[in-house]
Amino acid sequence: MESFATLIKNRRSTRKFTDQLLSPEQVELILKAALMAPASKRKNPWQFIVVEDKEMLAKLAGCKPAGASFLESCAMAVVVMANVMESDVWVEDASIASIYMQLQAEDLGLGSCWCQIRNRQTEDDTDANVYVRNLLDIPYQLEVLSIIGFGYKDQERKPFDEDHLQWEKIHLGTFKLPEENKEV
């Protein structure tokens, strides 16, 4: 395992994957990471659908006109949902579980990419949540937040360049405009 600082620096969105399948052990570790994610009041409102079938991955890639095509070539996708009747912070809880999976994938040397579903539409203006719900028989009380694609990287991306950190977005004590922060 890499240090956490190295892990977050190296984790970049991967949109090009090889044809190599994931091992059952890799899939288990990714899913364990999701299930160990913190959740408000430990309600764990999230649910996950694992999709490895190439035909279904191709259908899921049609969930929106841009930013989803990579799903067709990934080895596995995890549809991240949450029960809106169980928690008022389901978006936050499901988001944390999503990034836990992505960090676990990076630690395994795998690539991943987030595909936003919530508040997005398909090419024909169907709600993307409804589109995915209909494809996968998802019950009404579950909202789809995202689909995370996983696989072996077919592209290498440079680690995050720390020279591009936006330190101006950090405020000490109170909010200050960038010109006021120059005094610090």
Coordinates of N, CA, C and O in Angstrom, one line a residue:
M1 N 0.8 -1.2 0.0 CA 0.0 0.0 0.0 C 0.9 1.2 0.0 O 1.9 1.3 0.7
E2 N 0.5 2.2 -0.8 CA 1.2 3.5 -0.8 C 0.8 4.3 0.4 O -0.2 4.0 1.0
S3 N 1.5 5.3 0.6 CA 1.1 6.3 1.7 C -0.2 7.0 1.1 O -0.4 7.0 -0.1
F4 N -1.0 7.4 2.1 CA -2.2 8.1 1.6 C -1.9 9.3 0.8 O -2.6 9.6 -0.2
A5 N -0.9 10.1 1.1 CA -0.6 11.3 0.3 C -0.2 10.9 -1.1 O -0.6 11.6 -2.0
T6 N 0.5 9.8 -1.3 CA 0.9 9.4 -2.6 C -0.3 8.8 -3.3 O -0.5 9.1 -4.5
L7 N -1.2 8.1 -2.6 CA -2.4 7.6 -3.2 C -3.3 8.7 -3.8 O -3.8 8.6 -4.9
I8 N -3.6 9.7 -3.0 CA -4.4 10.8 -3.5 C -3.8 11.6 -4.6 O -4.5 12.2 -5.5
K9 N -2.5 11.7 -4.6 CA -1.8 12.4 -5.7 C -1.8 11.6 -7.0 O -1.9 12.2 -8.0
N10 N -1.7 10.3 -6.9 CA -1.7 9.5 -8.1 C -3.1 9.1 -8.6 O -3.2 8.8 -9.8
R11 N -4.2 9.2 -7.8 CA -5.5 8.8 -8.3 C -6.0 9.9 -9.3 O -6.3 11.0 -8.9
R12 N -6.1 9.5 -10.5 CA -6.6 10.4 -11.5 C -7.7 9.6 -12.3 O -7.7 8.4 -12.3
S13 N -8.7 10.3 -12.8 CA -9.8 9.6 -13.6 C -9.2 8.9 -14.8 O -8.4 9.5 -15.5
T14 N -9.6 7.7 -14.9 CA -9.2 6.8 -16.0 C -10.4 6.6 -16.9 O -11.4 6.1 -16.4
R15 N -10.3 6.9 -18.2 CA -11.4 6.7 -19.1 C -11.1 5.7 -20.2 O -11.9 5.5 -21.0
K16 N -9.9 5.2 -20.2 CA -9.5 4.2 -21.2 C -9.0 3.0 -20.4 O -8.0 3.1 -19.6
F17 N -9.6 1.8 -20.7 CA -9.3 0.6 -20.0 C -8.8 -0.5 -21.0 O -9.2 -0.5 -22.1
T18 N -8.0 -1.4 -20.5 CA -7.7 -2.6 -21.3 C -8.8 -3.6 -21.2 O -9.8 -3.4 -20.5
D19 N -8.7 -4.7 -21.9 CA -9.7 -5.7 -21.9 C -9.6 -6.7 -20.7 O -10.5 -7.6 -20.6
Q20 N -8.6 -6.5 -19.9 CA -8.3 -7.5 -18.8 C -9.4 -7.4 -17.8 O -9.8 -6.3 -17.4
L21 N -9.9 -8.5 -17.4 CA -11.0 -8.6 -16.3 C -10.4 -8.4 -14.9 O -9.2 -8.7 -14.7
L22 N -11.2 -8.0 -14.0 CA -10.7 -7.9 -12.6 C -10.9 -9.3 -12.0 O -11.7 -10.1 -12.3
S23 N -10.0 -9.5 -11.0 CA -10.1 -10.8 -10.3 C -11.2 -10.7 -9.2 O -11.6 -9.6 -8.8
P24 N -11.8 -11.8 -8.8 CA -12.8 -11.8 -7.7 C -12.2 -11.1 -6.5 O -13.0 -10.4 -5.8
E25 N -11.0 -11.3 -6.2 CA -10.4 -10.6 -5.0 C -10.3 -9.1 -5.1 O -10.6 -8.4 -4.1
Q26 N -10.0 -8.6 -6.3 CA -10.0 -7.2 -6.5 C -11.4 -6.6 -6.4 O -11.6 -5.6 -5.7
V27 N -12.4 -7.3 -6.9 CA -13.8 -6.9 -6.8 C -14.2 -6.8 -5.4 O -14.8 -5.9 -4.9
E28 N -13.9 -7.9 -4.6 CA -14.2 -7.9 -3.2 C -13.6 -6.8 -2.4 O -14.3 -6.2 -1.6
L29 N -12.4 -6.5 -2.7 CA -11.7 -5.4 -2.0 C -12.4 -4.1 -2.3 O -12.6 -3.2 -1.4
I30 N -12.7 -3.8 -3.5 CA -13.4 -2.6 -3.9 C -14.7 -2.5 -3.2 O -15.1 -1.4 -2.7
L31 N -15.5 -3.5 -3.2 CA -16.8 -3.5 -2.6 C -16.7 -3.4 -1.1 O -17.5 -2.7 -0.4
K32 N -15.7 -4.1 -0.5 CA -15.5 -3.9 1.0 C -15.2 -2.5 1.3 O -15.7 -2.0 2.4
A33 N -14.5 -1.8 0.5 CA -14.2 -0.4 0.8 C -15.5 0.4 0.8 O -15.6 1.3 1.7
A34 N -16.4 0.2 -0.1 CA -17.7 0.9 -0.1 C -18.4 0.6 1.2 O -19.0 1.5 1.8
L35 N -18.5 -0.7 1.6 CA -19.2 -1.1 2.8 C -18.6 -0.6 4.1 O -19.3 -0.5 5.1
M36 N -17.4 -0.2 4.0 CA -16.7 0.3 5.3 C -16.7 1.9 5.3 O -16.3 2.4 6.3
A37 N -17.3 2.5 4.3 CA -17.3 3.9 4.3 C -18.2 4.5 5.4 O -19.2 3.9 5.7
P38 N -17.8 5.6 6.0 CA -18.7 6.2 7.0 C -20.0 6.7 6.4 O -20.0 7.1 5.3
A39 N -21.0 6.7 7.3 CA -22.3 7.2 6.9 C -22.9 7.9 8.1 O -22.7 7.5 9.2
S40 N -23.7 8.9 7.8 CA -24.3 9.7 8.9 C -25.2 8.8 9.8 O -26.0 8.0 9.3
K41 N -25.0 8.9 11.1 CA -25.7 8.1 12.1 C -25.6 6.6 11.8 O -26.5 5.8 12.2
R42 N -24.6 6.2 11.0 CA -24.4 4.8 10.6 C -25.6 4.2 10.0 O -25.9 3.0 10.2
K43 N -26.4 5.0 9.3 CA -27.6 4.5 8.6 C -27.3 3.7 7.4 O -28.1 2.9 6.9
N44 N -26.1 3.9 6.8 CA -25.7 3.2 5.6 C -26.8 3.1 4.5 O -27.3 2.0 4.2
P45 N -27.3 4.2 4.0 CA -28.4 4.2 3.1 C -28.0 3.7 1.7 O -28.9 3.5 0.8
W46 N -26.7 3.5 1.4 CA -26.3 3.2 0.1 C -26.6 1.7 -0.3 O -26.7 0.8 0.6
Q47 N -26.7 1.5 -1.6 CA -26.9 0.2 -2.2 C -26.0 0.2 -3.4 O -25.7 1.3 -4.0
F48 N -25.5 -0.9 -3.9 CA -24.6 -1.0 -5.0 C -25.0 -2.1 -6.0 O -25.4 -3.2 -5.5
I49 N -25.0 -1.8 -7.2 CA -25.2 -2.9 -8.3 C -23.9 -3.0 -9.0 O -23.4 -2.1 -9.6
V50 N -23.3 -4.2 -9.0 CA -22.1 -4.5 -9.8 C -22.5 -5.0 -11.1 O -23.3 -6.0 -11.3
V51 N -22.0 -4.4 -12.2 CA -22.3 -4.7 -13.6 C -21.0 -5.1 -14.3 O -20.0 -4.3 -14.3
E52 N -20.9 -6.3 -14.8 CA -19.7 -6.7 -15.6 C -20.1 -7.2 -17.0 O -19.3 -7.3 -17.8
D53 N -21.4 -7.3 -17.2 CA -21.9 -7.8 -18.5 C -21.7 -6.7 -19.6 O -22.1 -5.5 -19.4
K54 N -21.0 -7.0 -20.6 CA -20.6 -6.0 -21.7 C -21.8 -5.3 -22.3 O -21.8 -4.1 -22.6
E55 N -22.9 -6.1 -22.6 CA -24.1 -5.5 -23.2 C -24.7 -4.5 -22.2 O -25.1 -3.4 -22.7
M56 N -24.8 -4.8 -20.9 CA -25.3 -3.8 -20.0 C -24.4 -2.6 -19.8 O -24.9 -1.5 -19.7
L57 N -23.1 -2.8 -19.8 CA -22.2 -1.7 -19.7 C -22.4 -0.8 -20.9 O -22.4 0.5 -20.8
A58 N -22.6 -1.3 -22.1 CA -22.9 -0.5 -23.3 C -24.2 0.3 -23.1 O -24.2 1.5 -23.5
K59 N -25.2 -0.3 -22.6 CA -26.4 0.4 -22.3 C -26.3 1.5 -21.3 O -26.8 2.6 -21.4
L60 N -25.5 1.2 -20.2 CA -25.3 2.2 -19.2 C -24.5 3.4 -19.8 O -24.7 4.5 -19.3
A61 N -23.6 3.1 -20.7 CA -22.9 4.2 -21.4 C -23.8 5.2 -22.1 O -23.4 6.4 -22.4
G62 N -25.0 4.8 -22.3 CA -26.0 5.7 -23.0 C -26.8 6.6 -22.0 O -27.8 7.2 -22.3
C63 N -26.3 6.6 -20.7 CA -27.1 7.3 -19.7 C -27.1 8.8 -19.8 O -27.9 9.5 -19.2
K64 N -26.1 9.3 -20.6 CA -26.1 10.8 -20.8 C -25.2 11.0 -22.1 O -24.4 10.2 -22.5
P65 N -25.4 12.2 -22.7 CA -24.8 12.4 -24.0 C -23.3 12.6 -24.0 O -22.6 12.3 -24.9
A66 N -22.7 13.0 -22.9 CA -21.3 13.2 -22.7 C -20.8 12.7 -21.4 O -21.5 12.9 -20.4
G67 N -19.6 12.2 -21.3 CA -19.0 11.8 -20.0 C -19.4 10.4 -19.5 O -19.1 10.1 -18.4
A68 N -20.0 9.6 -20.4 CA -20.3 8.2 -19.9 C -19.8 7.1 -20.8 O -19.9 6.0 -20.5
S69 N -19.2 7.5 -22.0 CA -18.8 6.5 -23.0 C -17.8 5.5 -22.4 O -17.7 4.4 -22.9
F70 N -17.0 6.0 -21.5 CA -15.9 5.1 -20.9 C -16.5 3.9 -20.2 O -15.8 2.8 -20.1
L71 N -17.8 3.9 -19.8 CA -18.4 2.7 -19.2 C -18.4 1.5 -20.1 O -18.4 0.4 -19.6
E72 N -18.5 1.8 -21.4 CA -18.6 0.7 -22.3 C -17.3 -0.2 -22.3 O -17.3 -1.4 -22.6
S73 N -16.2 0.4 -22.0 CA -14.9 -0.3 -22.1 C -14.3 -0.7 -20.7 O -13.3 -1.3 -20.6
C74 N -15.0 -0.4 -19.6 CA -14.5 -0.7 -18.3 C -14.8 -2.2 -18.1 O -15.6 -2.8 -18.7
A75 N -14.0 -2.8 -17.1 CA -14.2 -4.2 -16.8 C -15.4 -4.4 -15.9 O -16.1 -5.4 -15.9
M76 N -15.7 -3.4 -15.1 CA -16.8 -3.5 -14.1 C -17.2 -2.1 -13.8 O -16.5 -1.1 -13.8
A77 N -18.5 -2.0 -13.6 CA -19.1 -0.7 -13.2 C -19.9 -1.0 -11.9 O -20.5 -2.0 -11.8
V78 N -19.9 0.0 -11.0 CA -20.7 -0.1 -9.8 C -21.7 1.1 -9.8 O -21.2 2.2 -9.8
V79 N -22.9 0.7 -9.8 CA -24.0 1.7 -9.8 C -24.2 2.0 -8.3 O -24.5 1.2 -7.5
V80 N -24.0 3.3 -8.0 CA -24.1 3.7 -6.6 C -25.5 4.4 -6.3 O -25.8 5.4 -7.0
M81 N -26.2 3.9 -5.4 CA -27.6 4.4 -5.1 C -27.7 4.5 -3.6 O -26.9 4.0 -2.9
A82 N -28.8 5.2 -3.2 CA -29.1 5.3 -1.8 C -30.5 5.4 -1.6 O -31.3 5.9 -2.5
N83 N -31.0 5.0 -0.4 CA -32.4 5.1 -0.1 C -32.7 6.4 0.5 O -32.2 6.8 1.6
V84 N -33.4 7.2 -0.2 CA -33.8 8.6 0.2 C -34.7 8.6 1.4 O -34.8 9.7 2.0
M85 N -35.3 7.5 1.7 CA -36.3 7.5 2.8 C -35.5 7.2 4.1 O -36.0 7.3 5.2
E86 N -34.3 6.7 4.0 CA -33.5 6.4 5.2 C -32.6 7.5 5.7 O -32.3 7.5 6.8
S87 N -32.3 8.4 4.8 CA -31.3 9.4 5.2 C -31.5 10.7 4.4 O -31.6 10.6 3.2
D88 N -31.4 11.8 5.0 CA -31.5 13.1 4.3 C -30.1 13.5 3.8 O -30.0 14.5 3.0
V89 N -29.1 12.8 4.1 CA -27.7 13.1 3.6 C -27.2 11.9 2.8 O -26.1 11.6 2.7
W90 N -28.2 11.3 2.0 CA -27.8 10.2 1.2 C -26.8 10.5 0.1 O -25.9 9.7 -0.2
V91 N -26.8 11.8 -0.4 CA -25.9 12.2 -1.4 C -24.5 12.1 -0.9 O -23.5 11.6 -1.5
E92 N -24.3 12.7 0.3 CA -23.0 12.7 0.9 C -22.5 11.3 1.3 O -21.3 11.0 1.0
D93 N -23.4 10.5 1.9 CA -23.0 9.1 2.2 C -22.6 8.3 1.0 O -21.6 7.6 1.0
A94 N -23.4 8.4 -0.1 CA -23.1 7.6 -1.3 C -21.8 8.2 -2.0 O -21.0 7.4 -2.5
S95 N -21.6 9.5 -1.8 CA -20.4 10.1 -2.4 C -19.1 9.6 -1.7 O -18.1 9.2 -2.4
I96 N -19.2 9.5 -0.4 CA -18.0 9.0 0.4 C -17.8 7.5 0.0 O -16.6 7.1 -0.2
A97 N -18.8 6.7 -0.1 CA -18.6 5.3 -0.5 C -18.0 5.2 -1.9 O -17.2 4.3 -2.1
S98 N -18.4 6.1 -2.8 CA -17.9 6.1 -4.1 C -16.4 6.4 -4.1 O -15.6 5.7 -4.8
I99 N -15.9 7.4 -3.4 CA -14.5 7.7 -3.4 C -13.7 6.7 -2.7 O -12.6 6.4 -3.0
Y100 N -14.3 6.0 -1.7 CA -13.6 4.9 -1.0 C -13.3 3.8 -2.0 O -12.2 3.3 -2.0
M101 N -14.3 3.5 -2.9 CA -14.0 2.5 -3.9 C -12.9 2.9 -4.9 O -12.1 2.1 -5.3
Q102 N -13.0 4.2 -5.3 CA -12.0 4.7 -6.2 C -10.6 4.7 -5.6 O -9.6 4.3 -6.3
L103 N -10.4 5.0 -4.3 CA -9.1 5.0 -3.7 C -8.6 3.6 -3.5 O -7.5 3.3 -3.7
Q104 N -9.5 2.6 -3.2 CA -9.2 1.2 -3.1 C -8.7 0.7 -4.5 O -7.7 0.0 -4.6
A105 N -9.4 1.1 -5.6 CA -9.0 0.7 -6.9 C -7.6 1.2 -7.2 O -6.7 0.5 -7.7
E106 N -7.3 2.5 -6.9 CA -6.0 3.0 -7.1 C -4.9 2.3 -6.4 O -3.8 2.0 -6.9
D107 N -5.2 2.0 -5.1 CA -4.3 1.2 -4.3 C -4.0 -0.2 -4.9 O -2.9 -0.7 -4.7
L108 N -4.9 -0.7 -5.7 CA -4.7 -2.0 -6.3 C -4.1 -1.8 -7.7 O -3.8 -2.8 -8.4
G109 N -3.8 -0.6 -8.1 CA -3.2 -0.3 -9.4 C -4.2 -0.3 -10.5 O -3.8 -0.3 -11.7
L110 N -5.4 -0.1 -10.2 CA -6.5 -0.1 -11.2 C -7.0 1.3 -11.4 O -6.8 2.2 -10.5
G111 N -7.6 1.6 -12.5 CA -8.2 2.9 -12.8 C -9.6 2.9 -12.5 O -10.3 1.9 -12.4
S112 N -10.2 4.1 -12.4 CA -11.6 4.3 -12.1 C -12.0 5.7 -12.6 O -11.2 6.6 -12.7
C113 N -13.3 5.8 -12.8 CA -13.8 7.2 -13.2 C -15.3 7.2 -12.7 O -16.0 6.3 -12.8
W114 N -15.7 8.4 -12.2 CA -17.0 8.7 -11.8 C -17.8 9.2 -12.9 O -17.4 10.0 -13.7
C115 N -19.0 8.6 -13.1 CA -20.0 9.1 -14.1 C -21.2 9.6 -13.3 O -21.9 8.9 -12.6
Q116 N -21.4 10.9 -13.3 CA -22.5 11.5 -12.6 C -23.8 11.2 -13.2 O -24.0 11.3 -14.4
I117 N -24.8 10.7 -12.4 CA -26.1 10.4 -12.8 C -27.2 11.4 -12.3 O -28.0 11.9 -13.0
R118 N -27.1 11.7 -11.0 CA -28.0 12.6 -10.3 C -28.0 13.9 -11.0 O -27.0 14.5 -11.3
N119 N -29.2 14.4 -11.3 CA -29.4 15.7 -12.0 C -28.8 15.8 -13.4 O -28.4 16.8 -13.9
R120 N -28.8 14.6 -14.1 CA -28.3 14.6 -15.5 C -29.4 14.0 -16.4 O -30.3 13.3 -15.9
Q121 N -29.3 14.2 -17.7 CA -30.3 13.7 -18.6 C -29.6 12.9 -19.8 O -28.5 13.1 -20.1
T122 N -30.4 12.0 -20.4 CA -29.9 11.3 -21.5 C -30.0 12.2 -22.8 O -30.5 13.3 -22.7
E123 N -29.6 11.6 -23.9 CA -29.6 12.4 -25.2 C -31.0 12.9 -25.5 O -31.2 14.0 -26.0
D124 N -32.1 12.1 -25.1 CA -33.4 12.5 -25.5 C -34.1 13.2 -24.3 O -35.4 13.2 -24.2
D125 N -33.4 13.7 -23.3 CA -33.8 14.5 -22.2 C -34.6 13.6 -21.1 O -35.3 14.2 -20.3
T126 N -34.4 12.3 -21.2 CA -34.9 11.5 -20.1 C -34.0 11.7 -18.9 O -32.8 11.8 -19.1
D127 N -34.6 11.7 -17.7 CA -33.8 11.8 -16.5 C -32.8 10.6 -16.5 O -33.3 9.4 -16.6
A128 N -31.5 10.8 -16.3 CA -30.6 9.7 -16.3 C -30.8 8.7 -15.2 O -30.6 7.5 -15.3
N129 N -31.3 9.2 -14.0 CA -31.7 8.3 -12.9 C -32.8 7.4 -13.3 O -32.7 6.2 -13.1
V130 N -33.8 7.9 -14.0 CA -34.9 7.0 -14.5 C -34.4 6.0 -15.6 O -34.7 4.8 -15.5
Y131 N -33.5 6.5 -16.4 CA -32.9 5.6 -17.5 C -32.2 4.4 -16.8 O -32.4 3.3 -17.2
V132 N -31.3 4.7 -15.8 CA -30.6 3.6 -15.2 C -31.5 2.8 -14.3 O -31.4 1.5 -14.3
R133 N -32.5 3.4 -13.7 CA -33.5 2.7 -12.9 C -34.2 1.7 -13.7 O -34.4 0.5 -13.3
N134 N -34.6 2.1 -14.9 CA -35.4 1.2 -15.8 C -34.5 0.0 -16.3 O -35.0 -1.1 -16.4
L135 N -33.3 0.3 -16.6 CA -32.3 -0.8 -17.1 C -32.1 -1.8 -16.0 O -32.0 -3.0 -16.4
L136 N -32.0 -1.4 -14.8 CA -31.6 -2.3 -13.7 C -32.6 -2.7 -12.7 O -32.3 -3.3 -11.6
D137 N -33.9 -2.4 -13.0 CA -35.0 -2.7 -12.1 C -34.8 -2.2 -10.7 O -35.1 -2.8 -9.7
I138 N -34.4 -0.9 -10.6 CA -34.2 -0.3 -9.3 C -35.5 0.2 -8.7 O -36.2 0.9 -9.3
P139 N -35.8 -0.1 -7.4 CA -37.0 0.3 -6.8 C -37.1 1.9 -6.6 O -36.0 2.5 -6.5
Y140 N -38.3 2.4 -6.5 CA -38.5 3.8 -6.4 C -37.8 4.6 -5.3 O -37.4 5.7 -5.5
Q141 N -37.6 3.9 -4.2 CA -37.1 4.6 -3.0 C -35.5 4.8 -3.1 O -35.0 5.6 -2.4
L142 N -34.9 4.2 -4.1 CA -33.5 4.4 -4.3 C -33.2 5.4 -5.5 O -33.8 5.3 -6.5
E143 N -32.4 6.3 -5.2 CA -31.9 7.3 -6.2 C -30.5 6.9 -6.6 O -29.7 6.5 -5.8
V144 N -30.3 7.0 -7.9 CA -28.9 6.7 -8.4 C -28.1 8.0 -8.4 O -28.5 9.0 -8.9
L145 N -27.0 7.9 -7.7 CA -26.1 9.0 -7.6 C -25.1 9.0 -8.8 O -24.9 10.0 -9.4
S146 N -24.4 7.9 -9.0 CA -23.3 7.8 -9.9 C -23.1 6.4 -10.4 O -23.7 5.4 -9.8
I147 N -22.3 6.2 -11.4 CA -21.8 4.9 -11.8 C -20.3 5.1 -11.8 O -19.8 6.0 -12.5
I148 N -19.6 4.2 -11.1 CA -18.1 4.2 -11.1 C -17.6 3.1 -12.0 O -18.0 1.9 -11.8
G149 N -16.8 3.4 -13.0 CA -16.2 2.4 -13.9 C -14.9 2.1 -13.4 O -14.1 2.9 -12.9
F150 N -14.5 0.8 -13.4 CA -13.2 0.3 -13.0 C -12.6 -0.6 -14.0 O -13.3 -1.3 -14.8
G151 N -11.3 -0.7 -14.0 CA -10.6 -1.6 -14.9 C -9.1 -1.3 -14.9 O -8.6 -0.4 -14.1
Y152 N -8.4 -2.1 -15.6 CA -6.9 -1.9 -15.8 C -6.7 -0.7 -16.7 O -7.4 -0.5 -17.7
K153 N -5.8 0.2 -16.3 CA -5.6 1.4 -17.0 C -5.0 1.2 -18.4 O -4.0 0.4 -18.5
D154 N -5.5 1.8 -19.4 CA -5.0 1.7 -20.8 C -4.4 3.1 -21.1 O -4.2 3.5 -22.3
Q155 N -4.2 3.9 -20.1 CA -3.6 5.2 -20.2 C -2.9 5.6 -18.9 O -3.4 5.2 -17.9
E156 N -1.8 6.2 -19.0 CA -1.1 6.6 -17.8 C -1.2 8.1 -17.7 O -1.0 8.8 -18.7
R157 N -1.6 8.5 -16.6 CA -1.7 10.0 -16.3 C -0.7 10.4 -15.3 O -0.4 9.7 -14.3
K158 N -0.2 11.6 -15.5 CA 0.8 12.1 -14.5 C 0.1 12.3 -13.2 O -1.1 12.7 -13.1
P159 N 0.8 12.1 -12.1 CA 0.2 12.4 -10.8 C -0.2 13.9 -10.7 O 0.3 14.7 -11.5
F160 N -1.1 14.2 -9.8 CA -1.5 15.6 -9.6 C -0.3 16.5 -9.4 O 0.5 16.2 -8.6
D161 N -0.3 17.6 -10.1 CA 0.8 18.6 -9.9 C 0.5 19.5 -8.8 O -0.4 20.3 -8.9
E162 N 1.3 19.4 -7.7 CA 1.0 20.2 -6.5 C 1.2 21.7 -6.8 O 0.7 22.5 -6.0
D163 N 1.9 22.0 -7.9 CA 2.1 23.5 -8.2 C 0.7 24.1 -8.6 O 0.6 25.3 -8.7
H164 N -0.3 23.2 -8.9 CA -1.6 23.7 -9.3 C -2.6 23.7 -8.2 O -3.8 24.0 -8.4
L165 N -2.1 23.5 -7.0 CA -3.0 23.6 -5.8 C -3.6 25.0 -5.7 O -2.8 26.0 -5.8
Q166 N -4.8 25.1 -5.5 CA -5.5 26.4 -5.4 C -5.5 26.9 -3.9 O -6.6 26.9 -3.3
W167 N -4.4 27.3 -3.4 CA -4.3 27.7 -2.0 C -5.2 28.9 -1.7 O -5.5 29.2 -0.6
E168 N -5.5 29.7 -2.7 CA -6.4 30.8 -2.6 C -7.8 30.4 -2.1 O -8.6 31.3 -1.7
K169 N -8.1 29.2 -2.2 CA -9.4 28.7 -1.8 C -9.4 28.3 -0.3 O -10.4 27.9 0.3
I170 N -8.3 28.4 0.4 CA -8.2 28.2 1.8 C -8.2 29.5 2.5 O -7.5 30.4 2.2
H171 N -9.1 29.6 3.5 CA -9.3 30.8 4.3 C -9.0 30.5 5.8 O -9.5 29.5 6.3
L172 N -8.3 31.3 6.4 CA -7.9 31.1 7.8 C -8.7 32.0 8.7 O -8.8 33.2 8.6
G173 N -9.5 31.3 9.6 CA -10.3 32.1 10.6 C -11.6 32.5 10.0 O -12.6 32.2 10.5
T174 N -11.6 33.4 9.0 CA -12.8 33.9 8.4 C -12.6 33.9 6.9 O -11.4 33.8 6.4
F175 N -13.7 34.0 6.1 CA -13.5 34.1 4.7 C -12.9 35.5 4.3 O -13.3 36.5 4.8
K176 N -11.9 35.4 3.4 CA -11.3 36.6 2.9 C -11.1 36.5 1.4 O -10.8 35.4 0.9
L177 N -11.3 37.6 0.8 CA -11.1 37.7 -0.7 C -9.6 37.5 -1.0 O -8.8 37.8 -0.1
P178 N -9.2 36.9 -2.1 CA -7.8 36.7 -2.4 C -6.9 37.8 -2.2 O -5.8 37.7 -1.6
E179 N -7.3 39.1 -2.5 CA -6.4 40.2 -2.3 C -6.2 40.5 -0.8 O -5.2 41.0 -0.4
E180 N -7.2 40.1 0.1 CA -7.0 40.3 1.5 C -6.1 39.2 2.1 O -5.5 39.4 3.1
N181 N -6.0 38.0 1.4 CA -5.2 36.9 1.9 C -3.7 37.2 1.6 O -2.8 36.5 2.2
K182 N -3.4 38.1 0.8 CA -2.0 38.4 0.5 C -1.2 38.9 1.7 O 0.0 38.8 1.7
E183 N -1.9 39.5 2.6 CA -1.3 40.0 3.8 C -0.8 38.8 4.7 O 0.1 39.0 5.5
V184 N -1.4 37.7 4.6 CA -1.1 36.5 5.4 C 0.3 35.9 5.1 O 0.8 35.8 4.1

